[in-house]
XYZ file of C-alpha atoms in Angstrom:
398
model
C 15.825 -9.674 25.689
C 11.823 -9.335 24.648
C 10.911 -12.336 26.610
C 13.097 -11.091 29.570
C 10.961 -8.015 29.360
C 7.812 -9.723 29.373
C 8.616 -11.144 32.263
C 9.184 -8.114 33.624
C 5.993 -6.869 32.684
C 4.093 -9.640 34.530
C 5.965 -9.881 37.356
C 4.925 -6.088 37.930
C 1.517 -6.627 37.317
C 1.116 -9.872 39.108
C 3.245 -8.901 42.160
C 5.038 -12.100 42.513
C 7.977 -14.132 40.703
C 7.453 -15.689 37.020
C 9.207 -18.684 36.793
C 7.159 -20.854 33.988
C 5.808 -19.901 30.945
C 3.792 -21.331 27.854
C 5.709 -19.728 24.522
C 4.230 -19.620 20.943
C 5.730 -19.798 17.762
C 4.609 -19.728 14.643
C 2.997 -22.742 13.336
C 5.100 -22.891 10.099
C 8.299 -22.243 12.107
C 11.476 -24.875 11.829
C 12.910 -27.321 14.266
C 15.811 -24.552 14.724
C 13.469 -21.652 14.662
C 11.083 -23.180 17.482
C 14.586 -24.502 19.410
C 15.986 -21.217 19.273
C 12.738 -19.347 20.497
C 13.291 -22.239 23.506
C 16.961 -21.230 24.073
C 15.761 -17.502 24.140
C 12.843 -17.993 27.075
C 15.510 -20.183 28.947
C 18.276 -17.624 28.874
C 15.217 -15.125 29.911
C 15.184 -17.238 33.096
C 11.905 -18.851 32.653
C 11.036 -22.600 32.651
C 9.504 -23.564 29.557
C 6.445 -25.764 30.082
C 5.370 -26.121 26.641
C 6.294 -24.488 22.722
C 2.488 -24.041 21.213
C 1.852 -22.654 17.528
C 0.482 -19.431 17.609
C -2.718 -20.253 15.666
C -3.508 -23.485 17.760
C -3.616 -21.137 21.153
C -5.621 -18.339 19.066
C -8.028 -21.983 18.631
C -8.305 -22.281 21.959
C -9.314 -18.959 22.513
C -11.926 -19.102 20.064
C -13.059 -22.229 21.221
C -13.818 -21.508 24.899
C -15.052 -17.938 23.577
C -17.589 -19.493 21.934
C -18.300 -22.679 23.897
C -17.842 -23.921 19.976
C -16.065 -27.242 21.019
C -17.754 -28.341 24.257
C -21.043 -29.148 22.198
C -20.874 -30.360 18.907
C -17.453 -31.186 16.398
C -16.815 -28.127 14.132
C -13.983 -27.317 11.658
C -12.161 -23.797 12.012
C -9.869 -22.271 10.176
C -7.301 -20.115 11.648
C -5.950 -17.404 9.850
C -3.513 -15.750 11.744
C -1.956 -12.407 9.883
C 0.691 -11.034 12.218
C 3.440 -8.511 11.878
C 6.007 -11.029 10.578
C 4.462 -14.052 9.788
C 1.209 -15.636 8.312
C 0.074 -18.772 9.616
C -3.110 -20.684 8.980
C -4.380 -23.576 10.683
C -7.187 -25.915 10.206
C -8.215 -26.985 13.371
C -11.454 -29.398 14.676
C -12.930 -28.784 17.879
C -15.170 -31.305 19.593
C -15.892 -31.911 22.796
C -12.838 -29.942 24.484
C -10.317 -31.763 21.850
C -8.492 -29.556 19.754
C -7.574 -31.429 16.779
C -4.754 -29.651 14.058
C -5.036 -31.210 10.782
C -3.485 -29.147 8.850
C -1.142 -26.547 8.863
C 0.327 -23.967 6.193
C 1.903 -20.771 6.217
C 5.101 -18.186 5.408
C 7.642 -17.186 7.940
C 8.611 -14.018 5.999
C 5.000 -12.223 5.124
C 3.462 -10.080 7.759
C 2.281 -6.563 8.286
C 6.247 -5.142 8.066
C 5.955 -5.914 4.470
C 3.205 -4.047 4.031
C 4.948 -1.301 5.615
C 8.023 -1.103 3.763
C 5.953 -1.382 0.710
C 4.461 2.023 1.786
C 7.551 3.486 2.788
C 8.972 3.064 -0.909
C 6.529 4.963 -2.740
C 6.753 8.010 -0.031
C 10.447 7.789 -1.005
C 9.729 7.631 -4.564
C 6.971 10.559 -4.058
C 9.810 12.890 -1.926
C 12.717 11.755 -4.594
C 9.855 13.495 -7.487
C 8.563 16.439 -4.991
C 11.552 17.678 -4.028
C 14.218 15.556 -5.842
C 15.894 14.394 -2.890
C 17.409 11.002 -1.977
C 16.198 9.931 1.686
C 17.273 6.257 1.534
C 20.755 6.977 3.415
C 19.134 8.868 6.352
C 18.455 6.174 8.918
C 16.480 8.266 11.177
C 14.068 9.990 8.587
C 13.444 6.224 7.268
C 12.274 5.529 10.515
C 9.983 8.427 11.252
C 8.573 7.448 7.483
C 8.292 3.805 8.845
C 6.229 4.740 11.901
C 4.295 7.241 9.866
C 3.417 4.541 7.196
C 2.657 2.018 10.004
C 0.069 4.237 10.940
C -1.425 5.314 8.086
C -1.987 1.846 7.144
C -3.912 0.838 10.373
C -5.952 4.101 9.670
C -6.895 2.788 6.234
C -8.230 -0.195 7.761
C -11.892 2.004 8.760
C -11.204 5.011 6.330
C -10.710 5.135 2.715
C -7.992 7.900 2.547
C -5.495 9.380 5.077
C -2.567 11.680 4.903
C 1.230 11.067 5.940
C 2.565 14.588 7.082
C 6.604 14.924 8.322
C 7.565 17.832 9.521
C 11.569 18.427 8.274
C 12.006 14.634 6.923
C 15.173 15.493 5.011
C 17.817 18.718 4.444
C 14.913 20.652 6.077
C 12.112 19.435 3.373
C 8.658 18.640 4.828
C 6.730 15.589 3.331
C 2.997 15.410 2.722
C 1.068 12.421 0.466
C -2.389 11.421 0.601
C -2.777 7.447 0.074
C -5.925 5.823 -0.681
C -7.086 2.564 0.478
C -6.708 1.724 -3.015
C -3.583 2.630 -3.693
C -2.979 0.793 -0.480
C -4.043 -2.629 -2.337
C -2.592 -1.884 -5.144
C 0.852 -1.387 -3.590
C 0.168 -4.758 -1.337
C -1.799 -6.757 -4.464
C 1.319 -9.538 -4.350
C 1.050 -9.853 -0.981
C -2.493 -10.256 -0.611
C -2.550 -12.799 -3.212
C 0.325 -14.174 -1.631
C -1.972 -14.742 1.587
C -4.347 -16.960 0.101
C -1.854 -19.913 -0.909
C -1.496 -21.439 2.782
C -5.389 -21.481 2.951
C -5.886 -23.188 -0.424
C -2.755 -25.380 1.091
C -4.099 -26.164 4.517
C -7.344 -27.070 2.714
C -6.172 -29.181 0.170
C -3.597 -30.941 3.042
C -6.750 -31.821 5.310
C -8.892 -32.939 2.701
C -11.864 -30.565 3.557
C -13.184 -28.507 1.023
C -14.766 -24.797 1.562
C -18.144 -25.583 2.378
C -17.222 -28.471 5.418
C -15.494 -25.539 7.361
C -18.056 -23.982 9.621
C -15.939 -20.747 10.773
C -12.916 -18.533 10.036
C -11.243 -16.724 12.659
C -9.347 -13.640 11.995
C -6.076 -13.329 13.954
C -3.291 -11.060 14.064
C -3.185 -7.196 13.618
C -2.886 -7.561 9.778
C -5.932 -9.590 9.401
C -8.127 -6.374 10.010
C -6.830 -4.954 6.442
C -9.929 -4.498 4.799
C -8.443 -6.500 1.057
C -7.416 -9.700 3.111
C -10.740 -10.041 4.026
C -12.321 -9.782 0.899
C -10.180 -11.937 -0.637
C -10.713 -13.951 2.199
C -14.122 -14.065 1.827
C -13.875 -14.859 -1.753
C -12.071 -17.707 -0.821
C -15.295 -19.418 1.247
C -17.590 -18.263 -1.083
C -19.005 -15.047 0.698
C -18.578 -16.873 4.412
C -19.021 -14.254 6.915
C -15.626 -13.840 8.763
C -15.533 -14.736 12.791
C -14.201 -11.407 14.311
C -15.454 -11.664 17.945
C -12.121 -13.116 19.447
C -9.604 -9.687 19.909
C -7.310 -10.896 17.168
C -3.814 -9.281 19.584
C -4.671 -11.152 22.286
C -5.992 -14.633 21.174
C -2.644 -16.150 20.819
C -1.360 -14.720 24.882
C -5.066 -15.804 25.612
C -5.244 -19.436 24.493
C -1.054 -19.750 26.048
C -2.730 -18.826 29.335
C -5.253 -21.235 29.286
C -2.449 -24.415 28.081
C -0.101 -22.999 31.123
C -3.414 -23.082 33.231
C -4.446 -26.862 31.776
C -0.352 -27.786 32.249
C -0.257 -26.331 35.915
C -3.569 -28.792 37.468
C -5.151 -24.853 37.874
C -8.325 -23.580 36.236
C -11.861 -25.366 36.334
C -12.875 -28.902 35.307
C -13.981 -27.977 31.999
C -9.791 -26.853 31.236
C -8.835 -30.079 32.714
C -10.855 -31.784 29.578
C -8.963 -29.602 27.044
C -6.714 -31.875 24.999
C -4.013 -30.120 22.259
C -3.557 -32.439 19.189
C -0.991 -30.488 17.225
C 1.150 -31.330 13.915
C 4.543 -31.266 12.558
C 4.711 -28.201 9.780
C 7.079 -29.936 7.722
C 8.200 -33.627 6.662
C 11.361 -34.410 8.474
C 13.803 -37.489 6.989
C 17.239 -38.562 6.324
C 19.454 -38.456 3.177
C 20.280 -41.833 1.579
C 20.863 -43.410 -1.510
C 23.918 -41.771 -3.750
C 21.524 -39.194 -5.560
C 20.613 -37.538 -2.217
C 17.325 -38.407 -1.677
C 15.096 -37.630 0.696
C 13.508 -40.370 3.059
C 10.589 -39.342 4.668
C 10.389 -40.747 7.856
C 7.789 -38.139 9.700
C 5.869 -36.484 6.624
C 4.314 -33.198 7.222
C 0.877 -32.716 9.389
C 1.763 -35.779 11.326
C 0.023 -35.797 15.374
C 2.242 -34.572 17.916
C 4.240 -36.260 20.079
C 5.517 -38.926 17.361
C 7.883 -41.773 17.211
C 8.716 -43.230 13.831
C 11.484 -46.270 12.904
C 13.482 -46.390 10.073
C 15.554 -49.005 8.864
C 18.870 -48.216 6.583
C 22.105 -50.570 5.959
C 25.446 -49.583 3.934
C 26.581 -48.434 0.682
C 29.887 -49.852 -0.002
C 31.605 -52.976 1.171
C 33.164 -53.001 4.751
C 32.104 -49.750 5.632
C 33.654 -48.627 8.656
C 31.387 -45.440 9.291
C 27.605 -44.679 8.735
C 26.775 -41.143 8.589
C 22.888 -39.966 9.330
C 22.006 -36.596 7.907
C 18.486 -35.069 9.138
C 16.772 -32.957 6.559
C 13.301 -30.977 6.743
C 11.409 -30.014 3.812
C 8.991 -30.797 0.919
C 11.476 -32.112 -2.098
C 12.471 -35.951 -2.823
C 16.417 -34.576 -2.833
C 18.085 -33.233 0.383
C 19.856 -30.494 -1.900
C 16.751 -28.157 -1.821
C 15.935 -29.106 1.414
C 16.966 -27.370 5.312
C 19.649 -29.702 6.620
C 19.358 -30.160 10.815
C 22.258 -32.193 11.598
C 24.011 -35.195 11.598
C 26.210 -37.833 13.496
C 27.622 -40.618 12.965
C 28.057 -44.081 13.826
C 31.589 -46.033 13.604
C 33.414 -49.192 13.807
C 31.293 -50.692 12.275
C 32.190 -54.572 11.743
C 33.206 -55.095 8.470
C 30.751 -56.639 5.962
C 29.435 -56.563 2.225
C 27.237 -53.763 1.381
C 23.448 -54.040 2.485
C 24.330 -56.228 5.700
C 24.607 -54.352 8.487
C 21.468 -52.535 9.474
C 20.621 -49.940 11.223
C 17.760 -48.723 13.265
C 17.198 -44.628 12.948
C 14.389 -43.564 15.602
C 12.664 -39.735 15.083
C 11.013 -38.805 18.288
C 9.319 -35.541 18.091
C 8.289 -33.973 21.514
C 4.822 -31.961 22.527
C 6.728 -28.694 21.793
C 7.619 -29.997 18.312
C 11.468 -30.540 19.100
C 13.201 -33.099 16.976
C 15.425 -35.822 18.850
C 17.190 -38.522 16.131
C 18.728 -41.437 17.468
C 20.309 -44.555 15.472
C 21.350 -48.173 16.439
C 23.563 -51.030 14.591
C 21.309 -53.767 15.176
C 24.283 -56.051 15.292
C 26.609 -54.451 18.035
C 24.259 -52.193 19.698
C 26.221 -49.254 19.393
C 24.296 -46.190 19.746
C 24.571 -42.330 19.037
C 21.857 -39.980 18.880
C 21.255 -35.979 18.274
C 19.040 -33.374 19.733
C 18.369 -30.780 17.028
C 19.249 -27.304 18.137
C 19.579 -23.845 16.157
C 23.301 -24.122 15.675
C 22.867 -23.418 12.318
C 20.435 -20.228 11.134
C 17.871 -20.613 9.071
C 17.170 -19.287 5.733
C 13.309 -19.169 5.861
C 10.741 -22.465 5.290
C 9.343 -20.994 1.261
C 12.714 -21.736 -0.036
C 12.712 -25.254 0.956
C 9.172 -25.679 0.428
């Protein structure tokens, strides 16, 4: 519905039909979340040219805006803090090549969490002043959330603000003043949590803070002064780049990528190359202990194709199951199950004799195809991983 509405808005503005699109997703989306987003775009009547990561799209906007990548090599940290997700990517920009070195993030941390903290605080204030519980009144909570979101935005450029709502619940009005210090205190744990992906990204890319040329802010929540203060502390006082519009950078970068894929745009755009990475390790379950054997490690350049050979566990085994997982744990129990398939009618043989070649193939959209072939009989099966299962969030997996 959202993508369908966006298509209508674009068509009304352009005065022509829109058939194709580059769709962006949080860098830390799992395979099933990416596939679900792609399916949603197809349902909205769009031909998906490419699915790209949001901080990578923002890096394109930044690179073109600053002309940085066209002259000298720069290591750029993209800090993308939006309404629902946090993405951090480390990108090296050089001669029109956008090379993503590492990515990290939190798919369940964003501006909405900060709003909800303020709502809970206001609910307590209202209860204390009026001895009334507003939690069962969903209309009142919606009004309160709208007011809290506006207050949060105001606190990015003022030290205190008022929240005032007439007849919030059972005829009682609500009024309170929230200072920036109170807002920071309410969300202290969230702000600290924001820095974890930053450090993880630097660690994965094997880069020190001193080798980062620019730290670029993307997403509405990146405007929050406390977030900026903590980021500056991590990068030892480095000034943060606020030159690009944090609300529009991702869409701008996606539009540029669409122009490249369509063969439109000027000569400089045609030299633009994206080298993105996988957000999580991908592998198969092996051994009796439900071990996770990684075939494609996280932060591997996409598109990518990797092979791995497995064998049977039992004598005269007639069926072999291939279970595909995503995550960083050494056991599949703690990783995210993506899907499975089976090879049947395997000729009788002692365990360890039959050999099966597994191929993991990730396309330029970050969507995974897995196949396995019996090297003796040539029998082949595979799976294109779709969103048949619900995603429980990457944080638990990590």
